[in-house]
């Protein structure tokens, strides 16, 4: 469902700095801020990839990563795709790569995890992963690493921005990994719970 209802939501606050509580014309909504932002970024990264203009950040110092033999084979196979996704890297001696740039929004601590996660995607299932699936997997990993975390306080304008951006996505109800983004308690359900109807 492309939820026009979502664009009406007004944030009331957060639960545990992790879930946005919002009210709309059809009741109460609870939105997981991390997976909501993940969905927004996933669609943005896929768009940028297809247009060949991914936002990247240059690292002051390259991050050196040591690869296993199978990771090295996979790295050689998908190096062009890594580049397209905003990961600028090159071989650095035996079984080591130097990462010089990463997709915008991915913190230094997450870059290593991101590279290994991506090498895992392509290496899975005897390398039967299609290019489209590889790109979607990479975009999902980047989005997950760059998204707002749970246990993060958001001010009112940030919550409003997140809800508006979510309403503009193609698939606002689930994250790229299939987890639900929002729970809805309709006015009817609320009335029934209080024995009003």
PDB file of N, CA and C in Angstrom, residues 37-84:
ATOM      1  N   UNK A  37      14.575   4.989   8.460  1.00  0.00           N
ATOM      2  CA  UNK A  37      15.665   5.704   7.794  1.00  0.00           C
ATOM      3  C   UNK A  37      16.401   4.777   6.824  1.00  0.00           C
ATOM      4  N   UNK A  38      16.492   3.498   7.206  1.00  0.00           N
ATOM      5  CA  UNK A  38      17.128   2.498   6.339  1.00  0.00           C
ATOM      6  C   UNK A  38      16.395   2.415   4.994  1.00  0.00           C
ATOM      7  N   UNK A  39      15.055   2.381   5.042  1.00  0.00           N
ATOM      8  CA  UNK A  39      14.256   2.316   3.802  1.00  0.00           C
ATOM      9  C   UNK A  39      14.500   3.557   2.942  1.00  0.00           C
ATOM     10  N   UNK A  40      14.521   4.735   3.575  1.00  0.00           N
ATOM     11  CA  UNK A  40      14.742   6.002   2.859  1.00  0.00           C
ATOM     12  C   UNK A  40      16.107   5.978   2.164  1.00  0.00           C
ATOM     13  N   UNK A  41      17.143   5.591   2.912  1.00  0.00           N
ATOM     14  CA  UNK A  41      18.504   5.578   2.364  1.00  0.00           C
ATOM     15  C   UNK A  41      18.682   4.500   1.305  1.00  0.00           C
ATOM     16  N   UNK A  42      18.051   3.339   1.504  1.00  0.00           N
ATOM     17  CA  UNK A  42      18.141   2.231   0.541  1.00  0.00           C
ATOM     18  C   UNK A  42      17.666   2.696  -0.839  1.00  0.00           C
ATOM     19  N   UNK A  43      16.508   3.349  -0.882  1.00  0.00           N
ATOM     20  CA  UNK A  43      15.975   3.808  -2.178  1.00  0.00           C
ATOM     21  C   UNK A  43      16.859   4.905  -2.759  1.00  0.00           C
ATOM     22  N   UNK A  44      17.401   5.761  -1.891  1.00  0.00           N
ATOM     23  CA  UNK A  44      18.282   6.840  -2.355  1.00  0.00           C
ATOM     24  C   UNK A  44      19.576   6.264  -2.955  1.00  0.00           C
ATOM     25  N   UNK A  45      20.178   5.285  -2.268  1.00  0.00           N
ATOM     26  CA  UNK A  45      21.424   4.679  -2.747  1.00  0.00           C
ATOM     27  C   UNK A  45      21.191   3.950  -4.073  1.00  0.00           C
ATOM     28  N   UNK A  46      20.080   3.217  -4.180  1.00  0.00           N
ATOM     29  CA  UNK A  46      19.780   2.522  -5.442  1.00  0.00           C
ATOM     30  C   UNK A  46      19.641   3.514  -6.592  1.00  0.00           C
ATOM     31  N   UNK A  47      18.954   4.634  -6.312  1.00  0.00           N
ATOM     32  CA  UNK A  47      18.804   5.681  -7.345  1.00  0.00           C
ATOM     33  C   UNK A  47      20.166   6.213  -7.755  1.00  0.00           C
ATOM     34  N   UNK A  48      21.005   6.542  -6.766  1.00  0.00           N
ATOM     35  CA  UNK A  48      22.334   7.090  -7.056  1.00  0.00           C
ATOM     36  C   UNK A  48      23.184   6.084  -7.829  1.00  0.00           C
ATOM     37  N   UNK A  49      23.084   4.815  -7.449  1.00  0.00           N
ATOM     38  CA  UNK A  49      23.854   3.772  -8.153  1.00  0.00           C
ATOM     39  C   UNK A  49      23.449   3.717  -9.619  1.00  0.00           C
ATOM     40  N   UNK A  50      22.133   3.737  -9.873  1.00  0.00           N
ATOM     41  CA  UNK A  50      21.675   3.609 -11.262  1.00  0.00           C
ATOM     42  C   UNK A  50      22.043   4.843 -12.084  1.00  0.00           C
ATOM     43  N   UNK A  51      22.171   5.991 -11.415  1.00  0.00           N
ATOM     44  CA  UNK A  51      22.565   7.219 -12.131  1.00  0.00           C
ATOM     45  C   UNK A  51      24.080   7.403 -12.148  1.00  0.00           C
ATOM     46  N   UNK A  52      24.797   6.489 -11.461  1.00  0.00           N
ATOM     47  CA  UNK A  52      26.261   6.551 -11.435  1.00  0.00           C
ATOM     48  C   UNK A  52      26.808   7.776 -10.708  1.00  0.00           C
ATOM     49  N   UNK A  53      26.110   8.239  -9.670  1.00  0.00           N
ATOM     50  CA  UNK A  53      26.601   9.414  -8.929  1.00  0.00           C
ATOM     51  C   UNK A  53      26.402   9.227  -7.428  1.00  0.00           C
ATOM     52  N   UNK A  54      27.086   8.234  -6.879  1.00  0.00           N
ATOM     53  CA  UNK A  54      26.972   7.945  -5.453  1.00  0.00           C
ATOM     54  C   UNK A  54      27.764   8.964  -4.641  1.00  0.00           C
ATOM     55  N   UNK A  55      27.144   9.480  -3.570  1.00  0.00           N
ATOM     56  CA  UNK A  55      27.852  10.412  -2.678  1.00  0.00           C
ATOM     57  C   UNK A  55      28.880   9.613  -1.878  1.00  0.00           C
ATOM     58  N   UNK A  56      30.133  10.107  -1.874  1.00  0.00           N
ATOM     59  CA  UNK A  56      31.157   9.407  -1.091  1.00  0.00           C
ATOM     60  C   UNK A  56      31.952  10.388  -0.257  1.00  0.00           C
ATOM     61  N   UNK A  57      32.601   9.860   0.768  1.00  0.00           N
ATOM     62  CA  UNK A  57      33.456  10.685   1.626  1.00  0.00           C
ATOM     63  C   UNK A  57      34.878  10.152   1.522  1.00  0.00           C
ATOM     64  N   UNK A  58      35.819  11.051   1.280  1.00  0.00           N
ATOM     65  CA  UNK A  58      37.236  10.649   1.250  1.00  0.00           C
ATOM     66  C   UNK A  58      37.700  10.454   2.691  1.00  0.00           C
ATOM     67  N   UNK A  59      38.480   9.417   2.931  1.00  0.00           N
ATOM     68  CA  UNK A  59      39.010   9.175   4.273  1.00  0.00           C
ATOM     69  C   UNK A  59      40.367   9.861   4.407  1.00  0.00           C
ATOM     70  N   UNK A  60      40.615  10.457   5.560  1.00  0.00           N
ATOM     71  CA  UNK A  60      41.902  11.122   5.780  1.00  0.00           C
ATOM     72  C   UNK A  60      43.042  10.113   5.717  1.00  0.00           C
ATOM     73  N   UNK A  61      42.814   8.951   6.344  1.00  0.00           N
ATOM     74  CA  UNK A  61      43.789   7.858   6.300  1.00  0.00           C
ATOM     75  C   UNK A  61      43.089   6.639   5.730  1.00  0.00           C
ATOM     76  N   UNK A  62      43.691   5.972   4.747  1.00  0.00           N
ATOM     77  CA  UNK A  62      43.051   4.756   4.237  1.00  0.00           C
ATOM     78  C   UNK A  62      42.890   3.717   5.352  1.00  0.00           C
ATOM     79  N   UNK A  63      41.811   2.946   5.269  1.00  0.00           N
ATOM     80  CA  UNK A  63      41.607   1.854   6.221  1.00  0.00           C
ATOM     81  C   UNK A  63      42.131   0.576   5.564  1.00  0.00           C
ATOM     82  N   UNK A  64      43.075  -0.092   6.226  1.00  0.00           N
ATOM     83  CA  UNK A  64      43.661  -1.320   5.675  1.00  0.00           C
ATOM     84  C   UNK A  64      42.897  -2.528   6.195  1.00  0.00           C
ATOM     85  N   UNK A  65      42.454  -3.374   5.274  1.00  0.00           N
ATOM     86  CA  UNK A  65      41.707  -4.573   5.649  1.00  0.00           C
ATOM     87  C   UNK A  65      42.407  -5.810   5.120  1.00  0.00           C
ATOM     88  N   UNK A  66      42.563  -6.797   5.988  1.00  0.00           N
ATOM     89  CA  UNK A  66      43.186  -8.051   5.585  1.00  0.00           C
ATOM     90  C   UNK A  66      42.079  -9.015   5.155  1.00  0.00           C
ATOM     91  N   UNK A  67      42.243  -9.612   3.976  1.00  0.00           N
ATOM     92  CA  UNK A  67      41.210 -10.500   3.436  1.00  0.00           C
ATOM     93  C   UNK A  67      41.649 -11.958   3.514  1.00  0.00           C
ATOM     94  N   UNK A  68      40.679 -12.845   3.609  1.00  0.00           N
ATOM     95  CA  UNK A  68      40.968 -14.275   3.480  1.00  0.00           C
ATOM     96  C   UNK A  68      41.143 -14.558   1.985  1.00  0.00           C
ATOM     97  N   UNK A  69      41.579 -15.751   1.660  1.00  0.00           N
ATOM     98  CA  UNK A  69      41.777 -16.103   0.243  1.00  0.00           C
ATOM     99  C   UNK A  69      40.468 -15.987  -0.536  1.00  0.00           C
ATOM    100  N   UNK A  70      39.365 -16.484   0.043  1.00  0.00           N
ATOM    101  CA  UNK A  70      38.100 -16.429  -0.698  1.00  0.00           C
ATOM    102  C   UNK A  70      37.575 -14.993  -0.792  1.00  0.00           C
ATOM    103  N   UNK A  71      37.806 -14.198   0.255  1.00  0.00           N
ATOM    104  CA  UNK A  71      37.403 -12.781   0.188  1.00  0.00           C
ATOM    105  C   UNK A  71      38.199 -12.051  -0.887  1.00  0.00           C
ATOM    106  N   UNK A  72      39.471 -12.434  -1.029  1.00  0.00           N
ATOM    107  CA  UNK A  72      40.314 -11.785  -2.036  1.00  0.00           C
ATOM    108  C   UNK A  72      39.796 -12.082  -3.456  1.00  0.00           C
ATOM    109  N   UNK A  73      39.385 -13.326  -3.671  1.00  0.00           N
ATOM    110  CA  UNK A  73      38.826 -13.712  -4.980  1.00  0.00           C
ATOM    111  C   UNK A  73      37.553 -12.917  -5.247  1.00  0.00           C
ATOM    112  N   UNK A  74      36.708 -12.846  -4.219  1.00  0.00           N
ATOM    113  CA  UNK A  74      35.441 -12.121  -4.357  1.00  0.00           C
ATOM    114  C   UNK A  74      35.688 -10.633  -4.573  1.00  0.00           C
ATOM    115  N   UNK A  75      36.665 -10.083  -3.863  1.00  0.00           N
ATOM    116  CA  UNK A  75      37.012  -8.665  -4.018  1.00  0.00           C
ATOM    117  C   UNK A  75      37.415  -8.379  -5.461  1.00  0.00           C
ATOM    118  N   UNK A  76      38.270  -9.225  -6.025  1.00  0.00           N
ATOM    119  CA  UNK A  76      38.711  -9.025  -7.421  1.00  0.00           C
ATOM    120  C   UNK A  76      37.518  -9.090  -8.368  1.00  0.00           C
ATOM    121  N   UNK A  77      36.569  -9.968  -8.048  1.00  0.00           N
ATOM    122  CA  UNK A  77      35.408 -10.165  -8.931  1.00  0.00           C
ATOM    123  C   UNK A  77      34.462  -8.973  -8.908  1.00  0.00           C
ATOM    124  N   UNK A  78      34.292  -8.351  -7.731  1.00  0.00           N
ATOM    125  CA  UNK A  78      33.273  -7.280  -7.642  1.00  0.00           C
ATOM    126  C   UNK A  78      33.875  -5.891  -7.401  1.00  0.00           C
ATOM    127  N   UNK A  79      35.174  -5.741  -7.642  1.00  0.00           N
ATOM    128  CA  UNK A  79      35.841  -4.448  -7.380  1.00  0.00           C
ATOM    129  C   UNK A  79      35.123  -3.280  -8.081  1.00  0.00           C
ATOM    130  N   UNK A  80      34.681  -3.506  -9.322  1.00  0.00           N
ATOM    131  CA  UNK A  80      33.990  -2.429 -10.063  1.00  0.00           C
ATOM    132  C   UNK A  80      32.680  -2.048  -9.385  1.00  0.00           C
ATOM    133  N   UNK A  81      31.970  -3.057  -8.873  1.00  0.00           N
ATOM    134  CA  UNK A  81      30.698  -2.792  -8.189  1.00  0.00           C
ATOM    135  C   UNK A  81      30.924  -2.057  -6.873  1.00  0.00           C
ATOM    136  N   UNK A  82      32.009  -2.414  -6.186  1.00  0.00           N
ATOM    137  CA  UNK A  82      32.343  -1.699  -4.949  1.00  0.00           C
ATOM    138  C   UNK A  82      32.578  -0.220  -5.250  1.00  0.00           C
ATOM    139  N   UNK A  83      33.285   0.024  -6.328  1.00  0.00           N
ATOM    140  CA  UNK A  83      33.583   1.398  -6.764  1.00  0.00           C
ATOM    141  C   UNK A  83      32.279   2.143  -7.082  1.00  0.00           C
ATOM    142  N   UNK A  84      31.397   1.489  -7.814  1.00  0.00           N
ATOM    143  CA  UNK A  84      30.091   2.077  -8.170  1.00  0.00           C
ATOM    144  C   UNK A  84      29.273   2.418  -6.924  1.00  0.00           C
TER     145      UNK A  84
END
